[in-house]
Coordinates of C-alpha atoms in Angstrom, one line a residue:
X1 CA 79.7 11.2 28.7
X2 CA 83.1 10.4 29.8
X3 CA 86.2 12.4 28.8
X4 CA 89.2 10.5 27.9
X5 CA 91.7 12.6 29.9
X6 CA 92.8 14.7 26.9
X7 CA 90.4 17.5 27.7
X8 CA 92.0 20.9 28.5
X9 CA 90.3 23.5 30.8
X10 CA 89.9 26.7 28.8
X11 CA 87.4 28.7 30.9
X12 CA 85.6 28.7 34.3
X13 CA 82.5 30.6 35.5
X14 CA 80.3 30.7 38.5
X15 CA 78.4 27.5 37.6
X16 CA 80.4 25.8 34.9
X17 CA 83.8 24.9 33.5
X18 CA 84.5 24.8 29.8
X19 CA 86.9 22.3 28.3
X20 CA 88.5 21.8 24.9
X21 CA 88.0 18.3 23.7
X22 CA 88.4 16.9 20.3
X23 CA 88.0 20.1 18.6
X24 CA 84.8 21.2 20.4
X25 CA 84.2 23.3 23.6
X26 CA 82.3 21.4 26.3
X27 CA 80.5 23.4 29.0
X28 CA 80.3 21.3 32.1
X29 CA 77.9 22.5 34.7
X30 CA 77.8 21.8 38.3
X31 CA 75.5 18.8 39.1
X32 CA 73.4 21.2 41.5
X33 CA 72.6 23.5 38.5
X34 CA 69.0 23.2 37.4
X35 CA 68.8 21.1 34.1
X36 CA 66.0 23.2 33.0
X37 CA 68.1 26.3 33.1
X38 CA 70.7 24.4 30.8
X39 CA 67.9 23.6 28.4
X40 CA 66.7 27.2 28.4
X41 CA 70.3 28.2 27.6
X42 CA 70.3 26.0 24.6
X43 CA 66.9 27.4 23.4
X44 CA 68.5 30.9 23.8
X45 CA 71.4 29.9 21.6
X46 CA 69.1 28.5 18.9
X47 CA 67.2 31.8 18.9
X48 CA 70.4 34.0 18.5
X49 CA 71.6 31.6 15.8
X50 CA 68.4 32.2 13.9
X51 CA 68.6 36.0 14.4
X52 CA 72.1 35.9 12.8
X53 CA 73.6 37.2 16.0
X54 CA 76.1 34.2 16.8
X55 CA 77.3 31.3 14.6
X56 CA 78.1 29.1 17.6
X57 CA 75.9 26.1 17.7
X58 CA 75.1 23.9 20.8
X59 CA 74.8 20.2 20.7
X60 CA 73.1 17.7 23.1
X61 CA 75.2 15.1 25.0
X62 CA 74.1 12.2 26.9
X63 CA 74.6 14.2 30.1
X64 CA 72.1 17.0 30.7
X65 CA 74.6 18.9 32.4
X66 CA 77.2 19.0 29.6
X67 CA 76.7 21.0 26.5
X68 CA 78.8 20.5 23.4
X69 CA 79.5 23.7 21.5
X70 CA 81.2 24.9 18.5
X71 CA 84.8 26.1 19.5
X72 CA 85.4 29.9 19.0
X73 CA 89.0 30.5 17.7
X74 CA 90.7 33.5 19.2
X75 CA 90.8 35.4 22.5
X76 CA 88.6 37.5 24.7
X77 CA 88.7 41.1 24.1
X78 CA 89.4 41.7 27.8
X79 CA 93.0 40.8 27.2
X80 CA 93.4 43.7 24.9
X81 CA 91.7 46.5 26.9
X82 CA 94.7 47.7 28.8
X83 CA 96.9 48.1 25.7
X84 CA 94.1 49.4 23.4
X85 CA 91.4 50.8 25.5
X86 CA 89.8 53.2 23.3
X87 CA 89.6 50.7 20.5
X88 CA 88.3 48.1 22.7
X89 CA 85.5 50.3 23.9
X90 CA 84.8 51.2 20.3
X91 CA 84.4 47.6 19.3
X92 CA 82.1 47.2 22.5
X93 CA 79.9 50.0 21.1
X94 CA 79.8 48.5 17.6
X95 CA 78.8 45.1 19.2
X96 CA 75.8 46.7 21.0
X97 CA 74.6 48.2 17.7
X98 CA 74.9 45.0 15.9
X99 CA 72.8 43.2 18.4
X100 CA 70.2 46.0 18.6
X101 CA 69.7 46.0 14.8
X102 CA 68.8 42.3 14.5
X103 CA 65.3 41.2 13.5
X104 CA 63.3 40.2 16.5
X105 CA 59.7 39.9 15.4
X106 CA 59.7 36.1 15.3
X107 CA 62.2 35.4 18.0
X108 CA 61.5 33.0 21.0
X109 CA 63.7 35.2 23.2
X110 CA 61.4 36.2 26.1
X111 CA 60.8 39.8 27.0
X112 CA 62.4 41.3 30.1
X113 CA 59.0 41.8 31.7
X114 CA 58.3 38.1 31.6
X115 CA 61.3 37.0 33.6
X116 CA 62.3 40.0 35.6
X117 CA 60.3 39.3 38.6
X118 CA 61.2 35.6 38.9
X119 CA 62.1 34.8 42.5
X120 CA 62.3 38.6 43.4
X121 CA 61.1 39.7 46.8
X122 CA 57.8 41.8 47.0
X123 CA 60.0 44.8 47.8
X124 CA 62.3 44.3 44.8
X125 CA 59.3 43.8 42.5
X126 CA 57.7 47.1 43.7
X127 CA 61.0 49.0 43.0
X128 CA 61.8 47.7 39.6
X129 CA 58.7 46.5 37.8
X130 CA 57.1 49.9 37.4
X131 CA 60.3 51.2 35.8
X132 CA 60.3 48.2 33.4
X133 CA 56.9 48.8 32.4
X134 CA 57.2 52.5 31.9
X135 CA 60.6 52.4 29.9
X136 CA 59.1 49.4 27.8
X137 CA 56.1 51.5 26.9
X138 CA 58.3 54.5 26.1
X139 CA 61.0 53.0 24.0
X140 CA 60.9 50.3 21.2
X141 CA 62.2 46.8 22.2
X142 CA 64.8 44.8 20.5
X143 CA 67.1 41.7 21.3
X144 CA 69.4 42.7 24.2
X145 CA 72.3 40.6 25.4
X146 CA 72.2 41.9 28.9
X147 CA 75.6 40.7 29.9
X148 CA 77.9 42.6 27.4
X149 CA 81.4 43.0 28.7
X150 CA 84.9 42.2 27.3
X151 CA 84.9 38.6 28.4
X152 CA 82.0 38.0 26.1
X153 CA 83.5 39.3 22.9
X154 CA 85.9 37.0 21.1
X155 CA 88.3 38.3 18.6
X156 CA 91.0 36.5 16.4
X157 CA 94.4 36.1 17.8
X158 CA 96.7 38.8 17.0
X159 CA 94.0 40.8 15.3
X160 CA 94.3 44.6 14.8
X161 CA 91.7 46.4 16.9
X162 CA 90.0 48.4 14.1
X163 CA 86.4 48.6 15.5
X164 CA 84.7 48.9 12.0
X165 CA 86.8 46.1 10.4
X166 CA 87.6 43.4 12.9
X167 CA 85.6 40.2 13.1
X168 CA 84.3 39.3 16.4
X169 CA 81.9 36.7 17.9
X170 CA 79.6 37.5 21.0
X171 CA 79.2 34.6 23.3
X172 CA 77.1 33.9 26.5
X173 CA 73.5 34.7 25.6
X174 CA 71.8 33.1 28.6
X175 CA 70.6 36.5 29.8
X176 CA 69.3 37.8 26.4
X177 CA 65.8 39.3 26.4
X178 CA 63.7 41.5 24.3
X179 CA 63.9 44.9 26.0
X180 CA 64.5 48.5 25.1
X181 CA 68.3 48.9 24.5
X182 CA 68.7 51.3 27.4
X183 CA 68.6 48.2 29.7
X184 CA 71.5 46.6 27.7
X185 CA 73.8 49.7 28.2
X186 CA 72.6 50.0 31.8
X187 CA 73.5 46.5 32.6
X188 CA 77.0 47.0 31.2
X189 CA 77.3 50.1 33.3
X190 CA 76.4 48.2 36.4
X191 CA 79.1 45.5 35.5
X192 CA 81.8 48.1 35.2
X193 CA 80.7 49.9 38.3
X194 CA 81.1 46.6 40.1
X195 CA 84.5 45.6 38.8
X196 CA 86.2 48.4 37.1
X197 CA 84.8 51.9 38.1
X198 CA 87.9 53.6 36.5
X199 CA 86.6 52.3 33.2
X200 CA 83.1 54.1 33.4
X201 CA 84.3 57.3 31.8
X202 CA 85.6 55.4 28.8
X203 CA 82.4 53.4 28.6
X204 CA 80.2 56.4 28.7
X205 CA 82.3 58.2 26.1
X206 CA 82.2 55.2 23.9
X207 CA 78.3 54.6 24.0
X208 CA 76.5 57.8 25.3
X209 CA 76.0 59.2 21.7
X210 CA 74.3 55.9 20.8
X211 CA 72.1 56.0 23.8
X212 CA 71.1 59.7 23.1
X213 CA 70.5 58.8 19.5
X214 CA 67.7 56.4 20.7
X215 CA 66.0 59.5 22.4
X216 CA 66.9 58.0 25.9
X217 CA 67.3 60.7 28.6
X218 CA 70.0 60.6 31.3
X219 CA 67.1 60.2 34.0
X220 CA 65.8 57.1 32.0
X221 CA 69.3 55.7 31.6
X222 CA 69.9 55.7 35.5
X223 CA 66.4 54.4 36.1
X224 CA 67.4 51.4 34.0
X225 CA 70.6 51.2 36.1
X226 CA 68.4 50.8 39.1
X227 CA 66.6 47.9 37.5
X228 CA 69.8 46.3 36.5
X229 CA 71.6 46.7 39.9
X230 CA 68.6 44.9 41.6
X231 CA 68.6 42.0 39.0
X232 CA 72.4 41.6 39.1
X233 CA 72.5 41.6 42.9
X234 CA 69.7 38.9 43.0
X235 CA 71.6 36.9 40.6
X236 CA 74.8 37.0 42.7
X237 CA 72.7 36.1 45.8
X238 CA 71.3 33.1 44.0
X239 CA 74.7 31.8 43.2
X240 CA 76.0 32.1 46.7
X241 CA 72.9 30.2 47.7
X242 CA 73.7 27.2 45.4

């Protein structure tokens, strides 16, 4: 497809730019980004639509590296964090619980065990696969987002941040997997540890009671952190290689 020069850049990630164009959002991937990964992302979005987790629909275009998407009105929660930190973390906690309660028995989202070892070294596999197997046997699996942070939660413009009342939309489901929810909480811990260590106490205060209510021990939580650290480091390395 060809834009008519009225498109407006509204987002930019490691592998794609997002444009507002004629009332829709268009995600334009680098030409080097594998088309099969884009097809997988569209399948993931269909699955979360069916699970009732996100209303945003994806549409095909005549270019396999461009996805047309419903436009999410509002702003990223990240812009409210400095002004309303406690409310923002409370909303993050609510979003986790919303995801983990979704029906997953018929979902096409793959389990974490089916994809975690892709392209890992033998040393990396030996380090994390036994942990994944052990925790997956010990705790019940559910749909996990596995990239939950304030940039992936959209809220209405000028909304009052009351966690149990505000409407919100969770976006960017590429990493979603079936897994024990401890991996979801651990993944976000790794992200905060990488980008905002000072936020870790607020994060733990917001979600720790939810983690404990699942029967997860502190040792198991930090075992999941080890797994998510290896996977995230591998993702960053893969992006640099491209």
